[in-house]
Structures are given as structure tokens and as C-alpha cells.
Amino acid sequence: MLSAADAGDAAALLAAVPADRRVALVDPRFVGHVHALRLGLTDPRFAAATVPGALTARPEARPALLRALHRATAAVGAGAPVVAPETDPAPEDRTVPGRIAVALEAEGVAVQRPALGSLVAAVPTDPQQQAAAVAQVAAVDDEAVRLRGAVKSRDGFFTTFCISPYSRYIARWCARRGLTPNQVTTASLITALIAAGSAATGTRGGYVAAGILLLVSFVLDCTDGQLARYSLQYSTMGAWLDATFDRAKEYAYYAGLAIGAARGGDDVWVLALGAMVLQACRHVVDFSFNEANHDSVANTSPTAALSDALDNVGWTVWVRRIIVLPIGERWAMIAVLTALTTPRTVFYALLIGCALAASYTLVGRLLRSVTRKARRTERAARALADLADSGPLAQAVASLVRGPKRALTAPAAALIGTLVMVGAALFLPYGSWLTVVAAAVYVVLSGFAVARPLRRALDWLVPPLFRAAEYVTILVLAARSDAPHAVPAAFGLVSAVAYHHYDTVYRIRGGTGAPPQWLVRTIGGHEGRTALVAVLAAVLTHTSGFTTALTALAVAVALVVLVESIRFWVSSSAPAVHDEGELA
């Protein structure tokens, strides 16, 4: 820590600090809680942040910081105030760090101003103000505020009332022993995998152990985020691990239950894959809708206004959060039913619960979309195009039909294509080449759907419809096949493809765009994979070759996607994205 006599001295000292370091300015008169300074000066997610009397800048914001300090020195030397005379700055902007923060914002640098709540951060100018500030500091328990802040501001009922009251103390225990959120995330994954292994034994004792371990895994899953918030240890890698491990844990557990049931003579692989497909499609509805409206201009939807009004009535908030069956409620239900009933019962409950939740959210999203008057931005259209995951076949069709005016809207083309593909898989004789013809029709309609930017009110439906077409086609063709173990192989394929789609979502959220086009082309896009599975079912009818082909395709997709994903997230400079409001 170095002391500066004035802004010019501070600029000289900061210029001498290596360019790859974070720097901070703190007014020597600062009085406040230590955690207020932590929030303002140590959160790695923001290029610049400030609290009254303190300012921090990451390497990318340091050039603007130095320019602001030099301007401040010149202004003071000329006898002019740093802030323009016609402005009436807030008290926190009258300090040097506060004025520099205003100057940074004037340059276009986003300066984060964390909400301090009851925490104190002040710069007293006389002994009376200093005594008052010291008294305020003493009156507020800094550690209690820090513990409360470790919990998500918006979470599910089960997590809020059954997990967070004690998991925050586990997070503090971890922080005091130097454990990182990534280590806790990994421990949660390992615990869930052990739970899946226990379920795979097919014994009552194994099921009871699996249920208990799944709940322990969820406690750790909550703890990692709370540890990140408690100690402000956010990272790009942590955001990726937290996002992807939840899906890996859930899918592994479904597989464990299916294996356990098979040991007892009950084949529930179709139910397991169905639960995974429904959950993934439900998520992509949320992702697609949110990205479509991420930065929409204006929101005049009466449905949204009603939702906001209901959020002001306490009991309706919790009812609505329970209805959507978030990860806490879902895992608690799975754990209890695993311990007390059978895998088949678990999957029936999952399918019913997720279907009701999906219906509720889909209807709400549709009502909001048709009743709002908002203009979609180019970013939203690009995000929807990336989420569509169109491969070379659909892109080729799109390039041919882009010019002429289309009779079908994008959602209509995607819906008809999905119905044709899924209907053929369901109702045509298994292995019929007419299913391949239906796949060709699906490819053409997929191209029609993405031929123009997805900017209309309901265009966010296109990615979910494509996901449903691909996942359900794979499920149905595998289930109707006589090939042994075809459904477990399909489970692996859908898992690999779903990982790619989740990875796409979190790259977009990190502001780095979708995976590279070479990756999408290499794995065929949604329409290419769907058509390939239809061809394989026709060529390899009633032979074990279909299972082998699905397995080979799953391994190939998983290898390409995982290698590129790991390379990206390990080397990426993407910001750490932690979803404070997402219920998963």
C-alpha cells in the first residue's frame, strides 16, 4: 500500500505498477466495514468498481483511470473543480475516488457500484462526522451481513428454507480453510457420481444411500456459489464448472437409476431419456426467451406487469417458484422418491412434474411475447441464430431461400418441420425410408426457419422446437429399434449434444459469442444429426449395428465438443457469469 499526496502523485505511483495488476484508490479518511471494501475493491467480475471513498480498476480499465487522474491534476492546478460547476455531485462523488469514477463513466467505462445495504462506507470531513461513522460501523455486524450476502438474492423455496440457513456457514468454514469454490463444485460432482453408483446397485440400501448422497451433493452445490459470494472468488472457470456440472450430475444420476432398475428386471431407459429430453427442452425455452428479450427496447406486456404485481405478494412468489420445479425442489423430490420407492416411480414423477412446469412457463412466455410491444436488437437475433445450432445443410437451404418473401414464419416452419420429423419417427414403420424423406423435409424447413434474422415476437420458439425435434427423434427411433442397448446409446448421444447446447448458452451469456462455426459444421448441426440418425435407423434396421453407430456418434460428438469447450473455458477471458436469479 502506497500513500499519495495528490492526484498527480497517485497517477505517478499507479503508472509504476505492472500493467497486468489490479489497482485501487482509497481516500485516507475512509471509515467503513471491511466487507464494504471487499465488495468495492476485490470482485473480479468488473473492470472498475467503486464505493464511497474507494475505487478499483482492472488492467483493461487502467488506461482510462490514468487519463482521468491526469485530467484531475490539470484541473486542480488550474483552479477548476474536477466535476463540472453546473453539476451537484452526490457526497460520495466529492472525494477523489468518487470524482475519478464519474470521469471513468464519462469515458464509457462501466463502473460497478455494489449495493452495500447496511454496510458503512463513508469519508467524513470533520471529527463529528467521523465519530458518527465509527458509531455506525460498530452498530452493524459486518460478518452477519457478509453471511446474508452469500445467499442468492432469488432462489427456490427448498433451497431458501431447507439448505441456505446452514450451508452459508459451511461456506464460511471452507473460506477460513482456504478452500475454493471450484474445489467445492468438484466435491459436489464426485458426491453425485457416487450417488449414481449407489443407485446403480439396484438394492434398497443402494437407493437409500443414493438419495442421501444426492442431497449432500446439492448442499455442496449451494455451498460453492455461497463461498464464491462470501469470499468474492468469482472466476470464468468456476462459472463454467458450476453450469455444466449440474447437468452432468443430473444425467449421471438418471443413468444410475436406469442401471439399477435394469438389475432388478425393470427397463426404464426410455423414461430416463425422456426425463432428460424434457428437462433440456424446458431449459432451452427459458434460455431462448431470455436471450430474445435480453436487451429489448421497451416492455409493455400486461402479462409482465401482472407478474411484477404478483411478486409483491409474498405467498404467490413462493408458489410460482415451486411450480417451475427448480433444481432444489427437483433434486429433493428425486432423492426422497429414490430412497422410498422405485426408479420407475422417480421417473414418472419427474416427467409429470417437469411437464407441468414446462407448460406453465411456456404459456407465460407465449402470453408475454404476443402482448408486448418491443423491438428486438441485432444482438438478440444473433443469439437466437446461434442457439438454433443450424448446420451446413440448413444454412445451404437458407442461402437459397433468403431472397424471396416466405409464406411461412420462422416458428411455423420450425413447428411443421418438427411435427413431420417426430411424426414420421413415431408412426411410420420402423426403418422405413419414408422416415429419411421426412428428415429431408425437416432439413428444408429448418433452412426456411433461419433464412432471415429471428426478430419477430415468437421467433424465440425456433431453438426449442429444433431441440425437441432432434432429441425426441433420437429417443423414438432408439426406443422402437430391436437393437439391444439402443436406448442407453441414445442416452449418451443426447447427453453429448445437450452439453454442446448448454455450452453455447453460457458462452453467449459470457459475451463471447457462440462456439466457432467449424465446430457446428463438424458435428453436423441439429438437422444433420437428426437426418443421420434417421438414415442409420433405415440402413441398420433390426441389427446391433444401430447401437454401435449411435455409440460411435455419441463418442465422436462428445470428444469434439468437450475438447473445444475445455480449450475455450481454460483459456478464455470471458467474464465470470453467475446466475443470481436462475432457478435451474
XYZ file of C-alpha atoms in Angstrom:
584
model
C 0.000 0.000 0.000
C 1.406 3.368 -1.074
C 0.362 6.856 0.027
C -0.079 9.698 -2.462
C -0.103 13.401 -1.663
C -2.439 14.362 -4.515
C -3.944 13.124 -7.795
C -0.698 13.761 -9.663
C 1.281 11.748 -7.163
C -1.312 8.957 -7.355
C -1.031 8.910 -11.159
C 2.750 8.558 -10.924
C 2.513 5.730 -8.398
C -0.115 3.864 -10.434
C 1.888 4.231 -13.640
C 4.765 2.389 -11.951
C 2.575 -0.658 -11.154
C 2.902 -3.517 -13.715
C 0.219 -3.250 -16.391
C -1.321 -6.664 -15.601
C -2.194 -5.764 -11.985
C -5.416 -4.501 -10.471
C -5.021 -1.131 -8.711
C -7.132 0.753 -6.176
C -7.513 4.278 -4.876
C -8.710 4.702 -1.287
C -9.269 8.042 0.399
C -7.144 8.148 3.603
C -10.191 9.435 5.515
C -12.234 6.317 4.659
C -14.286 4.868 7.510
C -16.342 1.739 6.967
C -16.699 -2.002 7.106
C -14.025 -4.277 5.740
C -16.614 -6.128 3.671
C -17.704 -2.844 2.063
C -14.147 -2.501 0.799
C -14.155 -6.142 -0.318
C -17.289 -5.554 -2.380
C -15.840 -2.438 -3.944
C -12.242 -3.480 -4.495
C -11.893 -7.243 -4.889
C -14.771 -8.514 -7.073
C -13.024 -9.814 -10.227
C -16.109 -9.669 -12.437
C -15.975 -5.933 -13.133
C -13.442 -3.777 -14.968
C -13.996 -0.944 -12.489
C -15.947 -0.615 -9.251
C -16.395 1.963 -6.547
C -17.828 2.514 -3.086
C -17.792 5.883 -1.309
C -14.136 6.771 -0.797
C -12.622 3.891 -2.816
C -12.178 2.903 -6.461
C -10.625 -0.095 -8.198
C -9.656 -0.742 -11.811
C -8.653 -3.947 -13.559
C -5.895 -3.858 -16.199
C -8.356 -3.160 -19.026
C -9.641 -0.019 -17.245
C -6.286 1.308 -16.083
C -5.511 3.486 -19.147
C -8.787 5.357 -18.644
C -8.008 5.649 -14.920
C -4.618 7.240 -15.592
C -6.129 9.666 -18.100
C -8.754 10.676 -15.536
C -6.084 11.243 -12.883
C -4.007 13.379 -15.244
C -7.067 15.456 -16.121
C -7.870 15.842 -12.437
C -4.335 17.085 -11.768
C -4.553 19.602 -14.608
C -7.983 20.815 -13.472
C -6.941 21.293 -9.867
C -3.768 23.067 -10.957
C -5.851 25.485 -12.988
C -8.098 26.159 -10.024
C -11.130 24.484 -11.537
C -13.125 21.706 -9.832
C -12.816 18.186 -11.161
C -16.602 17.932 -11.532
C -18.232 20.453 -13.823
C -19.552 23.528 -11.914
C -23.145 23.020 -13.087
C -23.321 19.536 -11.560
C -24.290 18.819 -7.981
C -22.404 15.606 -7.235
C -23.524 13.114 -4.635
C -21.414 13.151 -1.454
C -19.507 10.029 -2.475
C -18.583 11.745 -5.781
C -16.909 14.655 -3.996
C -13.973 12.527 -2.935
C -11.050 11.929 -5.324
C -12.047 8.261 -5.941
C -15.658 9.346 -6.475
C -14.725 12.062 -8.952
C -12.443 9.698 -10.831
C -15.310 7.159 -11.013
C -17.521 9.832 -12.617
C -14.727 10.644 -15.073
C -14.355 6.956 -15.980
C -18.076 6.682 -16.680
C -17.842 9.780 -18.866
C -15.250 7.885 -20.928
C -17.628 4.977 -21.369
C -16.091 2.670 -18.754
C -18.791 0.808 -16.810
C -18.199 1.361 -13.110
C -19.905 -1.114 -10.799
C -21.423 0.390 -7.650
C -22.275 -2.590 -5.405
C -25.271 -2.321 -3.113
C -23.924 -2.042 0.442
C -27.191 -2.377 2.319
C -26.475 -1.745 5.993
C -22.708 -1.758 5.479
C -20.964 1.568 6.047
C -18.568 3.255 3.628
C -18.022 6.944 4.240
C -15.440 9.736 4.014
C -16.053 12.049 6.984
C -14.770 15.623 6.659
C -14.778 16.630 10.327
C -14.415 14.959 13.748
C -18.182 14.917 14.311
C -18.858 13.075 11.058
C -16.008 10.683 11.787
C -17.387 9.828 15.231
C -20.841 9.226 13.712
C -19.382 6.965 11.031
C -17.386 4.979 13.580
C -20.550 4.530 15.654
C -22.462 3.296 12.592
C -19.711 0.792 11.861
C -19.884 -0.537 15.414
C -23.678 -0.851 15.241
C -23.679 -3.194 12.238
C -22.268 -6.728 12.354
C -20.063 -6.894 9.252
C -19.813 -10.699 9.368
C -23.577 -11.184 9.654
C -24.112 -9.003 6.588
C -21.426 -10.937 4.728
C -23.129 -14.234 5.557
C -26.520 -12.950 4.404
C -24.953 -11.692 1.199
C -23.537 -15.143 0.484
C -27.057 -16.437 -0.263
C -28.650 -15.908 -3.675
C -30.965 -12.939 -3.776
C -33.563 -15.073 -5.579
C -33.774 -18.803 -5.020
C -36.239 -21.653 -4.763
C -38.333 -22.444 -1.680
C -36.470 -25.630 -0.742
C -33.060 -24.025 -1.153
C -34.035 -20.865 0.730
C -35.601 -22.540 3.757
C -34.017 -26.003 3.912
C -30.449 -25.527 2.650
C -29.227 -21.933 2.862
C -29.826 -21.459 6.619
C -26.850 -23.757 7.310
C -24.964 -24.054 4.005
C -23.772 -20.451 4.342
C -21.888 -21.490 7.483
C -20.314 -24.372 5.568
C -19.231 -21.784 3.003
C -17.612 -19.684 5.720
C -15.885 -22.768 7.135
C -14.495 -23.509 3.670
C -13.331 -19.922 3.204
C -11.457 -19.897 6.505
C -9.608 -23.056 5.466
C -8.605 -21.720 2.092
C -10.903 -23.915 0.019
C -12.010 -22.516 -3.340
C -15.471 -22.643 -4.938
C -14.089 -24.836 -7.725
C -12.928 -27.410 -5.180
C -16.387 -27.472 -3.587
C -18.004 -27.748 -7.044
C -15.784 -30.722 -7.821
C -16.660 -32.315 -4.474
C -20.346 -31.903 -5.337
C -19.804 -33.658 -8.677
C -17.883 -36.536 -7.087
C -20.602 -36.969 -4.452
C -23.301 -37.051 -7.140
C -21.348 -39.627 -9.136
C -21.045 -41.801 -6.031
C -24.810 -41.374 -5.555
C -25.350 -42.526 -9.146
C -23.132 -45.537 -8.484
C -25.126 -46.363 -5.374
C -28.382 -46.171 -7.331
C -26.865 -48.445 -9.980
C -26.542 -51.264 -7.436
C -30.306 -51.802 -7.672
C -30.623 -52.587 -3.947
C -32.802 -50.850 -1.379
C -29.723 -49.922 0.640
C -28.131 -48.513 -2.504
C -31.226 -46.440 -3.247
C -31.332 -45.031 0.302
C -27.633 -44.160 0.145
C -28.125 -42.604 -3.298
C -30.928 -40.356 -2.032
C -28.874 -39.172 0.933
C -25.767 -38.581 -1.189
C -27.773 -36.673 -3.796
C -28.970 -34.274 -1.082
C -25.396 -33.903 0.198
C -24.302 -33.137 -3.361
C -26.981 -30.446 -3.587
C -25.864 -28.887 -0.307
C -22.349 -28.675 -1.738
C -23.796 -27.302 -4.967
C -25.344 -24.452 -2.993
C -22.199 -24.013 -0.912
C -19.896 -23.397 -3.879
C -21.891 -20.366 -5.024
C -22.225 -19.088 -1.471
C -18.481 -19.481 -0.984
C -17.890 -17.502 -4.184
C -20.146 -14.699 -2.932
C -18.786 -14.819 0.635
C -15.142 -14.606 -0.418
C -15.718 -12.900 -3.805
C -13.856 -15.710 -5.561
C -15.570 -15.499 -8.926
C -13.866 -16.951 -11.987
C -14.583 -17.848 -15.586
C -13.655 -21.451 -14.882
C -15.920 -21.514 -11.842
C -18.889 -20.223 -13.828
C -18.362 -22.941 -16.437
C -17.894 -25.730 -13.903
C -20.961 -24.697 -11.917
C -23.125 -24.519 -15.038
C -22.034 -27.757 -16.665
C -21.564 -29.942 -13.589
C -25.230 -29.539 -12.613
C -26.254 -31.157 -15.875
C -23.550 -33.834 -15.625
C -24.697 -34.745 -12.109
C -28.351 -34.962 -13.046
C -27.759 -37.021 -16.191
C -25.347 -39.371 -14.419
C -27.912 -39.916 -11.685
C -30.638 -40.718 -14.233
C -28.299 -43.270 -15.802
C -27.541 -44.757 -12.378
C -31.243 -45.178 -11.652
C -31.804 -46.811 -15.038
C -28.926 -49.246 -14.496
C -30.204 -50.073 -11.012
C -33.705 -50.698 -12.323
C -32.323 -52.964 -15.055
C -30.562 -55.027 -12.393
C -33.980 -55.601 -10.844
C -35.540 -56.566 -14.167
C -37.232 -53.245 -14.951
C -36.121 -51.423 -18.116
C -36.677 -47.682 -17.583
C -34.076 -46.308 -20.013
C -36.816 -44.768 -22.172
C -38.197 -42.949 -19.119
C -34.702 -41.795 -18.133
C -34.007 -40.422 -21.593
C -37.485 -38.898 -21.730
C -36.877 -37.063 -18.447
C -33.560 -35.758 -19.733
C -35.093 -34.609 -23.036
C -37.977 -32.842 -21.305
C -35.676 -31.094 -18.853
C -33.290 -29.963 -21.596
C -36.105 -28.683 -23.813
C -37.626 -26.868 -20.873
C -34.320 -25.143 -20.196
C -33.834 -24.075 -23.788
C -37.277 -22.432 -23.720
C -36.045 -20.291 -20.822
C -32.652 -19.617 -22.402
C -34.112 -18.703 -25.792
C -36.818 -16.436 -24.387
C -34.387 -14.643 -22.087
C -31.824 -14.093 -24.825
C -34.507 -12.836 -27.209
C -35.581 -10.249 -24.640
C -32.204 -9.605 -23.006
C -31.924 -6.071 -24.346
C -35.293 -5.465 -25.971
C -36.312 -1.845 -26.231
C -39.497 -1.248 -24.214
C -41.726 -3.740 -22.459
C -45.423 -3.007 -22.477
C -46.668 -6.536 -21.826
C -49.627 -6.634 -19.419
C -48.596 -10.209 -18.606
C -45.217 -8.943 -17.390
C -46.975 -6.221 -15.388
C -49.203 -8.848 -13.746
C -46.152 -10.955 -12.941
C -44.447 -7.972 -11.327
C -47.578 -7.269 -9.295
C -47.728 -10.873 -8.069
C -44.087 -10.612 -6.998
C -45.226 -8.053 -4.438
C -47.487 -10.634 -2.775
C -45.266 -12.880 -0.676
C -47.062 -16.213 -0.895
C -47.537 -16.014 -4.670
C -43.775 -15.608 -5.136
C -43.072 -18.935 -3.429
C -45.955 -20.759 -5.125
C -44.713 -19.646 -8.544
C -41.149 -20.681 -7.734
C -42.285 -24.123 -6.583
C -44.481 -24.633 -9.673
C -41.473 -24.346 -12.015
C -39.802 -27.217 -10.146
C -36.346 -25.615 -9.785
C -33.255 -27.656 -9.097
C -33.733 -27.695 -5.297
C -37.292 -28.995 -5.380
C -36.463 -31.342 -8.235
C -33.467 -32.929 -6.540
C -35.259 -33.176 -3.200
C -38.135 -35.000 -4.899
C -35.734 -37.316 -6.725
C -33.770 -38.057 -3.533
C -36.824 -38.848 -1.390
C -38.520 -40.962 -4.066
C -35.289 -42.851 -4.765
C -34.966 -43.806 -1.108
C -38.630 -44.752 -0.623
C -39.893 -46.032 -3.976
C -38.585 -47.406 -7.287
C -36.715 -45.830 -10.225
C -39.834 -46.122 -12.370
C -41.796 -44.078 -9.833
C -38.999 -41.497 -9.721
C -39.108 -41.026 -13.491
C -42.904 -40.906 -13.635
C -42.881 -38.154 -11.007
C -40.130 -36.308 -12.873
C -41.938 -36.479 -16.190
C -45.243 -35.297 -14.706
C -43.642 -32.544 -12.628
C -41.425 -31.263 -15.431
C -44.303 -31.403 -17.932
C -46.494 -29.254 -15.674
C -43.617 -26.836 -15.027
C -42.814 -26.629 -18.735
C -46.464 -25.960 -19.594
C -46.694 -23.194 -17.004
C -43.546 -21.401 -18.156
C -44.279 -21.884 -21.863
C -47.769 -20.387 -21.572
C -46.405 -17.443 -19.615
C -43.650 -16.817 -22.169
C -46.127 -17.034 -25.061
C -48.512 -14.565 -23.398
C -45.689 -12.143 -22.747
C -44.471 -12.399 -26.309
C -47.812 -11.802 -28.038
C -48.867 -8.941 -25.722
C -45.618 -6.968 -25.558
C -44.503 -4.245 -27.923
C -40.750 -4.416 -28.060
C -38.119 -4.020 -30.731
C -35.597 -6.866 -30.897
C -31.958 -5.888 -31.233
C -29.302 -7.299 -33.525
C -27.687 -8.984 -30.507
C -30.917 -10.859 -29.731
C -31.295 -12.005 -33.335
C -27.680 -13.194 -33.382
C -28.123 -15.076 -30.093
C -31.229 -16.865 -31.386
C -29.419 -17.811 -34.591
C -26.560 -19.247 -32.523
C -28.957 -21.136 -30.257
C -30.655 -22.602 -33.333
C -27.432 -24.600 -33.963
C -28.013 -24.794 -37.711
C -25.512 -26.931 -39.590
C -24.315 -26.786 -43.208
C -27.462 -28.394 -44.639
C -29.879 -25.877 -43.112
C -27.531 -22.998 -43.898
C -27.341 -24.090 -47.534
C -31.140 -24.107 -47.789
C -31.316 -20.737 -46.010
C -28.910 -19.191 -48.512
C -31.147 -20.321 -51.387
C -34.441 -19.014 -49.962
C -33.159 -15.872 -48.241
C -34.204 -13.560 -51.030
C -37.832 -14.426 -51.859
C -40.566 -13.495 -49.427
C -41.555 -16.526 -47.382
C -45.107 -17.736 -46.854
C -44.150 -19.332 -43.527
C -42.912 -17.518 -40.448
C -39.832 -18.917 -38.740
C -41.740 -20.545 -35.829
C -44.301 -22.022 -38.245
C -41.562 -23.550 -40.424
C -39.785 -24.944 -37.358
C -43.042 -26.311 -35.905
C -44.116 -28.025 -39.144
C -40.649 -29.494 -39.588
C -40.652 -30.792 -36.016
C -44.103 -32.359 -36.403
C -43.115 -34.010 -39.682
C -39.894 -35.430 -38.240
C -41.263 -36.611 -34.907
C -44.481 -37.875 -36.513
C -42.532 -39.947 -39.024
C -40.355 -41.424 -36.285
C -43.445 -42.295 -34.244
C -45.946 -43.542 -36.803
C -44.141 -44.787 -39.899
C -42.913 -48.386 -39.895
C -39.582 -48.548 -38.125
C -36.690 -48.454 -40.595
C -38.859 -47.074 -43.406
C -37.070 -44.911 -45.950
C -40.052 -42.568 -45.718
C -38.563 -41.502 -42.377
C -35.459 -40.422 -44.288
C -37.715 -38.465 -46.658
C -39.275 -36.808 -43.617
C -35.762 -35.946 -42.425
C -35.084 -34.282 -45.775
C -38.289 -32.248 -45.393
C -37.128 -31.311 -41.878
C -33.773 -30.108 -43.266
C -35.518 -27.905 -45.842
C -37.946 -26.414 -43.305
C -35.070 -25.842 -40.868
C -33.380 -23.770 -43.557
C -36.593 -21.814 -44.160
C -36.838 -21.057 -40.420
C -33.395 -19.429 -40.211
C -33.317 -17.804 -43.655
C -33.971 -14.382 -42.128
C -32.981 -12.773 -38.805
C -35.082 -14.035 -35.897
C -36.536 -10.716 -34.743
C -40.279 -11.353 -34.578
C -42.257 -11.767 -31.387
C -42.360 -15.576 -31.394
C -39.074 -16.306 -33.151
C -37.535 -17.387 -29.829
C -39.556 -20.623 -30.267
C -37.273 -21.766 -33.095
C -34.372 -23.127 -30.964
C -36.671 -25.057 -28.559
C -38.526 -26.616 -31.492
C -35.242 -27.712 -33.072
C -34.108 -29.220 -29.760
C -37.389 -31.113 -29.419
C -37.159 -32.425 -32.995
C -33.615 -33.728 -32.597
C -33.854 -35.148 -29.078
C -37.295 -36.738 -29.494
C -36.400 -38.264 -32.877
C -33.323 -39.922 -31.372
C -35.394 -41.140 -28.403
C -38.228 -42.568 -30.517
C -36.047 -44.295 -33.099
C -33.879 -45.853 -30.394
C -36.939 -46.966 -28.401
C -38.553 -48.560 -31.476
C -35.371 -50.317 -32.508
C -34.921 -54.027 -31.799
C -31.189 -53.429 -31.408
C -30.054 -54.294 -27.862
C -28.977 -51.326 -25.704
C -30.020 -48.817 -28.360
C -31.713 -46.531 -25.808
C -28.669 -46.321 -23.479
C -26.597 -45.457 -26.567
C -29.164 -42.781 -27.478
C -28.951 -41.519 -23.882
C -25.220 -40.987 -24.407
C -25.749 -39.224 -27.721
C -28.387 -36.835 -26.378
C -26.162 -36.122 -23.358
C -23.259 -35.140 -25.633
C -25.433 -32.963 -27.862
C -27.179 -31.341 -24.893
C -23.781 -30.464 -23.408
C -22.964 -28.652 -26.661
C -26.210 -26.712 -26.440
C -25.692 -25.736 -22.794
C -22.106 -24.735 -23.593
C -23.441 -22.465 -26.345
C -25.788 -20.773 -23.882
C -23.070 -19.999 -21.357
C -20.673 -18.701 -24.000
C -23.367 -16.288 -25.191
C -24.051 -15.201 -21.620
C -20.344 -14.562 -21.123
C -20.433 -12.137 -24.038
C -18.009 -14.177 -26.143
C -20.475 -15.437 -28.733
C -21.360 -18.973 -29.739
C -18.906 -21.812 -30.420
C -16.946 -21.426 -33.670
C -18.654 -22.331 -36.919
C -16.143 -25.082 -37.644
C -17.387 -26.899 -34.524
C -21.049 -26.619 -35.544
C -20.201 -27.827 -39.067
C -18.060 -30.700 -37.771
C -20.846 -32.123 -35.608
C -23.429 -31.530 -38.332
C -25.844 -29.082 -36.764
C -29.201 -30.209 -35.373
C -30.644 -31.053 -38.783
C -27.566 -33.009 -39.910
C -27.512 -35.170 -36.789
C -31.276 -35.774 -36.994
C -31.073 -36.812 -40.648
C -28.052 -39.043 -39.938
C -29.870 -40.916 -37.171
C -32.866 -41.414 -39.495
C -30.563 -42.839 -42.190
C -28.822 -45.114 -39.666
C -32.193 -46.453 -38.496
C -33.155 -47.236 -42.109
C -29.828 -48.817 -43.066
C -29.202 -50.751 -39.855
C -32.736 -51.972 -39.230
C -33.069 -54.726 -36.620
C -29.326 -55.155 -36.152
C -26.956 -54.370 -33.323
C -25.166 -52.081 -35.768
C -27.638 -49.314 -34.900
C -26.481 -49.355 -31.282
C -22.854 -49.355 -32.396
C -23.483 -46.442 -34.752
C -25.269 -44.389 -32.069
C -22.455 -45.092 -29.636
C -19.795 -44.096 -32.156
C -21.692 -40.902 -32.984
C -22.064 -40.075 -29.274
C -18.343 -40.582 -28.650
C -17.366 -38.513 -31.693
C -19.652 -35.599 -30.758
C -18.567 -35.729 -27.108
C -14.858 -35.721 -27.963
C -15.056 -32.789 -30.384
C -17.361 -30.729 -28.174
C -15.545 -31.399 -24.891
C -12.061 -30.731 -26.255
C -13.124 -27.412 -27.783
C -15.177 -26.450 -24.723
C -12.357 -27.177 -22.280
C -9.875 -25.323 -24.503
C -12.158 -22.308 -24.648
C -13.022 -22.059 -20.971
C -9.491 -22.692 -19.720
C -8.013 -20.024 -21.987
C -10.968 -17.665 -22.219
C -11.012 -14.106 -20.952
C -14.804 -14.250 -20.728
C -16.259 -12.644 -17.605
C -17.405 -14.853 -14.776
C -21.166 -15.249 -15.248
C -23.038 -16.371 -12.135
C -26.789 -16.520 -12.484
C -28.083 -14.880 -9.349
C -31.704 -15.219 -10.406
C -31.765 -18.508 -12.258
C -33.529 -21.404 -10.574
C -32.082 -24.103 -12.945
